[in-house]
PDB file of C-alpha atoms in Angstrom:
ATOM      1  CA  PRO C 186       0.000   0.000   0.000  1.00 60.00           C
ATOM      2  CA  TYR C 187       3.020   2.318   0.272  1.00 64.00           C
ATOM      3  CA  ARG C 188       4.440   3.908  -2.858  1.00 75.00           C
ATOM      4  CA  GLU C 189       7.803   4.790  -1.346  1.00 78.00           C
ATOM      5  CA  PRO C 190       9.943   2.400   0.734  1.00 78.00           C
ATOM      6  CA  ALA C 191      10.268   3.332   4.399  1.00 75.00           C
ATOM      7  CA  ALA C 192      13.660   4.783   5.331  1.00 80.00           C
ATOM      8  CA  ASP C 193      13.681   2.855   8.615  1.00 82.00           C
ATOM      9  CA  PRO C 194      11.305  -0.150   8.510  1.00 77.00           C
ATOM     10  CA  ASP C 195      12.155  -1.150  12.101  1.00 81.00           C
ATOM     11  CA  GLY C 196      10.911   2.251  13.260  1.00 79.00           C
ATOM     12  CA  HIS C 197       7.401   1.249  12.181  1.00 76.00           C
ATOM     13  CA  VAL C 198       7.116  -1.966  14.196  1.00 82.00           C
ATOM     14  CA  CYS C 199       4.960  -1.759  17.304  1.00 82.00           C
ATOM     15  CA  ALA C 200       6.064  -3.323  20.587  1.00 80.00           C
ATOM     16  CA  PRO C 201       3.902  -6.256  21.692  1.00 81.00           C
ATOM     17  CA  VAL C 202       1.249  -5.360  24.264  1.00 83.00           C
ATOM     18  CA  GLY C 203       1.459  -7.336  27.517  1.00 84.00           C
ATOM     19  CA  ALA C 204       4.635  -9.170  26.489  1.00 82.00           C
ATOM     20  CA  GLY C 205       5.382 -11.906  29.022  1.00 82.00           C
ATOM     21  CA  LEU C 206       2.107 -11.192  30.843  1.00 88.00           C
ATOM     22  CA  LEU C 207      -0.728 -11.907  28.417  1.00 88.00           C
ATOM     23  CA  THR C 208       0.820 -15.147  27.204  1.00 83.00           C
ATOM     24  CA  GLY C 209      -2.372 -16.887  26.078  1.00 81.00           C
ATOM     25  CA  SER C 210      -5.547 -15.961  24.292  1.00 90.00           C
ATOM     26  CA  VAL C 211      -7.493 -13.140  25.898  1.00 94.00           C
ATOM     27  CA  THR C 212     -11.104 -14.285  25.754  1.00 95.00           C
ATOM     28  CA  SER C 213     -12.710 -11.269  27.407  1.00 96.00           C
ATOM     29  CA  LEU C 214     -11.833  -7.583  27.645  1.00 97.00           C
ATOM     30  CA  VAL C 215     -14.087  -5.233  29.616  1.00 97.00           C
ATOM     31  CA  ARG C 216     -13.803  -1.936  31.489  1.00 97.00           C
ATOM     32  CA  HIS C 217     -14.637  -1.935  35.200  1.00 96.00           C
ATOM     33  CA  GLU C 218     -16.586   1.323  35.507  1.00 95.00           C
ATOM     34  CA  PRO C 219     -16.021   2.017  39.257  1.00 94.00           C
ATOM     35  CA  SER C 220     -12.203   1.814  38.974  1.00 94.00           C
ATOM     36  CA  GLY C 221     -11.690   2.689  35.304  1.00 95.00           C
ATOM     37  CA  LEU C 222      -9.487  -0.397  34.884  1.00 96.00           C
ATOM     38  CA  PHE C 223      -9.603  -2.676  31.888  1.00 97.00           C
ATOM     39  CA  ILE C 224      -9.865  -6.394  32.761  1.00 97.00           C
ATOM     40  CA  ALA C 225      -8.562  -9.120  30.461  1.00 97.00           C
ATOM     41  CA  LEU C 226      -9.509 -12.758  31.138  1.00 97.00           C
ATOM     42  CA  GLN C 227      -7.641 -15.864  30.045  1.00 95.00           C
ATOM     43  CA  ALA C 228      -8.090 -19.601  30.622  1.00 94.00           C
ATOM     44  CA  ALA C 229      -4.536 -20.836  30.973  1.00 92.00           C
ATOM     45  CA  LEU C 230      -1.944 -23.034  32.593  1.00 92.00           C
ATOM     46  CA  ARG C 231       0.553 -20.535  33.970  1.00 92.00           C
ATOM     47  CA  PRO C 232       2.348 -19.573  37.188  1.00 92.00           C
ATOM     48  CA  PRO C 233       0.046 -17.584  39.492  1.00 91.00           C
ATOM     49  CA  GLU C 234       3.096 -15.553  40.520  1.00 90.00           C
ATOM     50  CA  PRO C 235       6.602 -15.198  39.084  1.00 89.00           C
ATOM     51  CA  GLY C 236       8.667 -18.329  39.726  1.00 91.00           C
ATOM     52  CA  ALA C 237       5.737 -20.453  40.944  1.00 94.00           C
ATOM     53  CA  GLU C 238       4.571 -23.774  39.497  1.00 95.00           C
ATOM     54  CA  PRO C 239       1.913 -23.438  36.761  1.00 93.00           C
ATOM     55  CA  VAL C 240      -1.731 -23.745  37.828  1.00 94.00           C
ATOM     56  CA  SER C 241      -4.679 -24.310  35.486  1.00 93.00           C
ATOM     57  CA  GLY C 242      -7.436 -21.751  35.843  1.00 94.00           C
ATOM     58  CA  VAL C 243      -9.007 -18.456  34.923  1.00 96.00           C
ATOM     59  CA  TYR C 244      -6.649 -15.486  35.197  1.00 96.00           C
ATOM     60  CA  ALA C 245      -7.404 -11.767  35.203  1.00 96.00           C
ATOM     61  CA  ALA C 246      -4.959  -8.989  34.327  1.00 96.00           C
ATOM     62  CA  VAL C 247      -5.731  -5.279  34.647  1.00 96.00           C
ATOM     63  CA  SER C 248      -4.583  -2.164  32.829  1.00 96.00           C
ATOM     64  CA  ARG C 249      -5.278   1.561  32.955  1.00 96.00           C
ATOM     65  CA  ASP C 250      -4.211   2.215  29.359  1.00 94.00           C
ATOM     66  CA  LEU C 251      -4.450  -1.149  27.478  1.00 94.00           C
ATOM     67  CA  VAL C 252      -0.656  -1.079  27.039  1.00 92.00           C
ATOM     68  CA  GLN C 253       0.832  -1.737  30.482  1.00 93.00           C
ATOM     69  CA  TRP C 254      -0.672  -4.842  32.154  1.00 95.00           C
ATOM     70  CA  SER C 255      -0.482  -6.328  35.625  1.00 95.00           C
ATOM     71  CA  TRP C 256       0.738  -9.849  36.315  1.00 94.00           C
ATOM     72  CA  PRO C 257      -2.365 -12.038  35.762  1.00 94.00           C
ATOM     73  CA  THR C 258      -4.086 -13.028  39.013  1.00 94.00           C
ATOM     74  CA  LEU C 259      -5.520 -16.512  39.408  1.00 95.00           C
ATOM     75  CA  VAL C 260      -9.220 -15.887  40.092  1.00 94.00           C
ATOM     76  CA  TRP C 261     -10.477 -19.459  39.751  1.00 94.00           C
ATOM     77  CA  GLU C 262      -8.388 -22.628  39.913  1.00 94.00           C
ATOM     78  CA  VAL C 263     -10.211 -24.921  37.511  1.00 93.00           C
ATOM     79  CA  PRO C 264      -9.251 -27.441  34.816  1.00 90.00           C
ATOM     80  CA  THR C 265      -9.103 -25.561  31.536  1.00 90.00           C
ATOM     81  CA  TRP C 266      -9.241 -26.772  27.942  1.00 83.00           C
ATOM     82  CA  GLY C 267      -6.231 -29.023  27.381  1.00 78.00           C
ATOM     83  CA  HIS C 268      -5.099 -28.828  31.025  1.00 75.00           C
ATOM     84  CA  PHE C 269      -6.958 -31.547  32.887  1.00 72.00           C
ATOM     85  CA  SER C 270      -6.014 -34.916  34.348  1.00 73.00           C
ATOM     86  CA  CYS C 271      -7.769 -38.142  33.469  1.00 75.00           C
ATOM     87  CA  PRO C 272      -9.630 -40.165  34.498  1.00 70.00           C
ATOM     88  CA  ALA C 273     -10.255 -38.048  37.615  1.00 66.00           C
ATOM     89  CA  GLN C 274     -11.565 -35.061  35.697  1.00 76.00           C
ATOM     90  CA  GLN C 275     -15.037 -35.215  34.198  1.00 85.00           C
ATOM     91  CA  TRP C 276     -15.159 -31.683  32.791  1.00 87.00           C
ATOM     92  CA  SER C 277     -13.018 -28.669  31.938  1.00 88.00           C
ATOM     93  CA  ILE C 278     -13.763 -25.103  30.900  1.00 92.00           C
ATOM     94  CA  GLY C 279     -12.857 -22.656  28.175  1.00 93.00           C
ATOM     95  CA  TYR C 280     -13.629 -19.182  26.866  1.00 95.00           C
ATOM     96  CA  PRO C 281     -14.187 -17.326  30.156  1.00 97.00           C
ATOM     97  CA  SER C 282     -15.967 -14.011  29.628  1.00 97.00           C
ATOM     98  CA  LEU C 283     -16.965 -11.318  32.073  1.00 97.00           C
ATOM     99  CA  LEU C 284     -20.391  -9.862  31.385  1.00 97.00           C
ATOM    100  CA  ASP C 285     -22.708  -7.524  33.266  1.00 97.00           C
ATOM    101  CA  PRO C 286     -26.298  -7.886  31.995  1.00 95.00           C
ATOM    102  CA  SER C 287     -27.149  -4.482  33.499  1.00 95.00           C
ATOM    103  CA  SER C 288     -24.357  -2.724  31.598  1.00 95.00           C
ATOM    104  CA  PRO C 289     -25.589   0.513  30.010  1.00 94.00           C
ATOM    105  CA  SER C 290     -23.157   0.044  27.112  1.00 93.00           C
ATOM    106  CA  ARG C 291     -24.579  -1.261  23.868  1.00 92.00           C
ATOM    107  CA  ASN C 292     -22.110  -4.164  23.550  1.00 93.00           C
ATOM    108  CA  PHE C 293     -21.779  -5.000  27.266  1.00 94.00           C
ATOM    109  CA  GLU C 294     -18.151  -3.863  27.298  1.00 96.00           C
ATOM    110  CA  THR C 295     -18.440  -2.403  30.798  1.00 97.00           C
ATOM    111  CA  VAL C 296     -19.001  -4.085  34.145  1.00 97.00           C
ATOM    112  CA  ALA C 297     -19.910  -2.859  37.627  1.00 96.00           C
ATOM    113  CA  ASP C 298     -18.843  -4.447  40.920  1.00 96.00           C
ATOM    114  CA  GLU C 299     -21.173  -7.400  40.326  1.00 96.00           C
ATOM    115  CA  ALA C 300     -21.133  -9.336  37.065  1.00 97.00           C
ATOM    116  CA  TYR C 301     -21.186 -12.876  35.722  1.00 97.00           C
ATOM    117  CA  LEU C 302     -18.345 -15.088  34.598  1.00 97.00           C
ATOM    118  CA  TYR C 303     -19.649 -16.988  31.570  1.00 97.00           C
ATOM    119  CA  PHE C 304     -17.736 -19.993  30.260  1.00 97.00           C
ATOM    120  CA  THR C 305     -18.058 -23.136  28.180  1.00 95.00           C
ATOM    121  CA  ARG C 306     -18.023 -26.319  30.269  1.00 94.00           C
ATOM    122  CA  TYR C 307     -16.736 -29.303  28.289  1.00 91.00           C
ATOM    123  CA  ASN C 308     -18.231 -32.553  29.597  1.00 90.00           C
ATOM    124  CA  LEU C 309     -15.442 -35.030  28.939  1.00 85.00           C
ATOM    125  CA  ASP C 310     -16.190 -38.355  27.280  1.00 84.00           C
ATOM    126  CA  GLY C 311     -13.426 -40.877  27.915  1.00 80.00           C
ATOM    127  CA  CYS C 312     -10.987 -38.075  28.658  1.00 80.00           C
ATOM    128  CA  ALA C 313     -11.772 -36.338  25.369  1.00 80.00           C
ATOM    129  CA  ILE C 314     -13.545 -33.105  24.572  1.00 83.00           C
ATOM    130  CA  GLY C 315     -16.503 -33.866  22.354  1.00 86.00           C
ATOM    131  CA  ARG C 316     -19.741 -32.163  21.457  1.00 91.00           C
ATOM    132  CA  ASP C 317     -21.258 -32.374  24.960  1.00 91.00           C
ATOM    133  CA  ARG C 318     -20.852 -28.776  26.161  1.00 93.00           C
ATOM    134  CA  ASP C 319     -22.750 -26.374  28.359  1.00 95.00           C
ATOM    135  CA  LEU C 320     -22.788 -22.607  28.585  1.00 96.00           C
ATOM    136  CA  ALA C 321     -22.583 -21.816  32.281  1.00 97.00           C
ATOM    137  CA  ARG C 322     -22.215 -18.748  34.447  1.00 96.00           C
ATOM    138  CA  VAL C 323     -21.298 -17.875  38.007  1.00 96.00           C
ATOM    139  CA  ARG C 324     -21.913 -14.570  39.757  1.00 97.00           C
ATOM    140  CA  VAL C 325     -18.727 -12.708  40.707  1.00 95.00           C
ATOM    141  CA  ARG C 326     -18.004  -9.672  42.816  1.00 95.00           C
ATOM    142  CA  LEU C 327     -15.111  -7.524  41.636  1.00 92.00           C
ATOM    143  CA  THR C 328     -12.860  -6.121  44.332  1.00 84.00           C
ATOM    144  CA  GLY C 329      -9.644  -4.122  44.341  1.00 67.00           C
ATOM    145  CA  GLY C 330      -7.450  -7.199  43.990  1.00 49.00           C
ATOM    146  CA  GLY C 331      -9.426  -9.367  41.587  1.00 44.00           C
ATOM    147  CA  ALA C 332     -12.704 -11.255  41.695  1.00 42.00           C
ATOM    148  CA  GLU C 333     -14.457 -13.354  44.309  1.00 40.00           C
TER     149      GLU C 333
END
């Protein structure tokens, strides 16, 4: 799309956002209206703190500007897609999303102190993820340090 070659191509490359922090797929991004913070959710197997052993669960990271992100906080230790043990585990989850049905925003991109964590629950069949899935939700209360 450019007619002239750039004098310094490396000067036009953006730095990755959340490098080393948002290491998996972000499945939900909302703005917490009371604090003004953006909240990104991920279902992942990662260390809950630097240097710790990885734990499977739902993690939340926060940002004021969508560029600088906090270390993701484990908000729910739960077997996630691809990170479950068999035969003990009968289900796992994926695609966590934070949603506030009373949000005044047209696309539900804002949440108040009370919201719902929606997710897909995979009902395992012989330790495999098949077509047996449920859309589930749990009520959460957002606090200064994460979610309850």
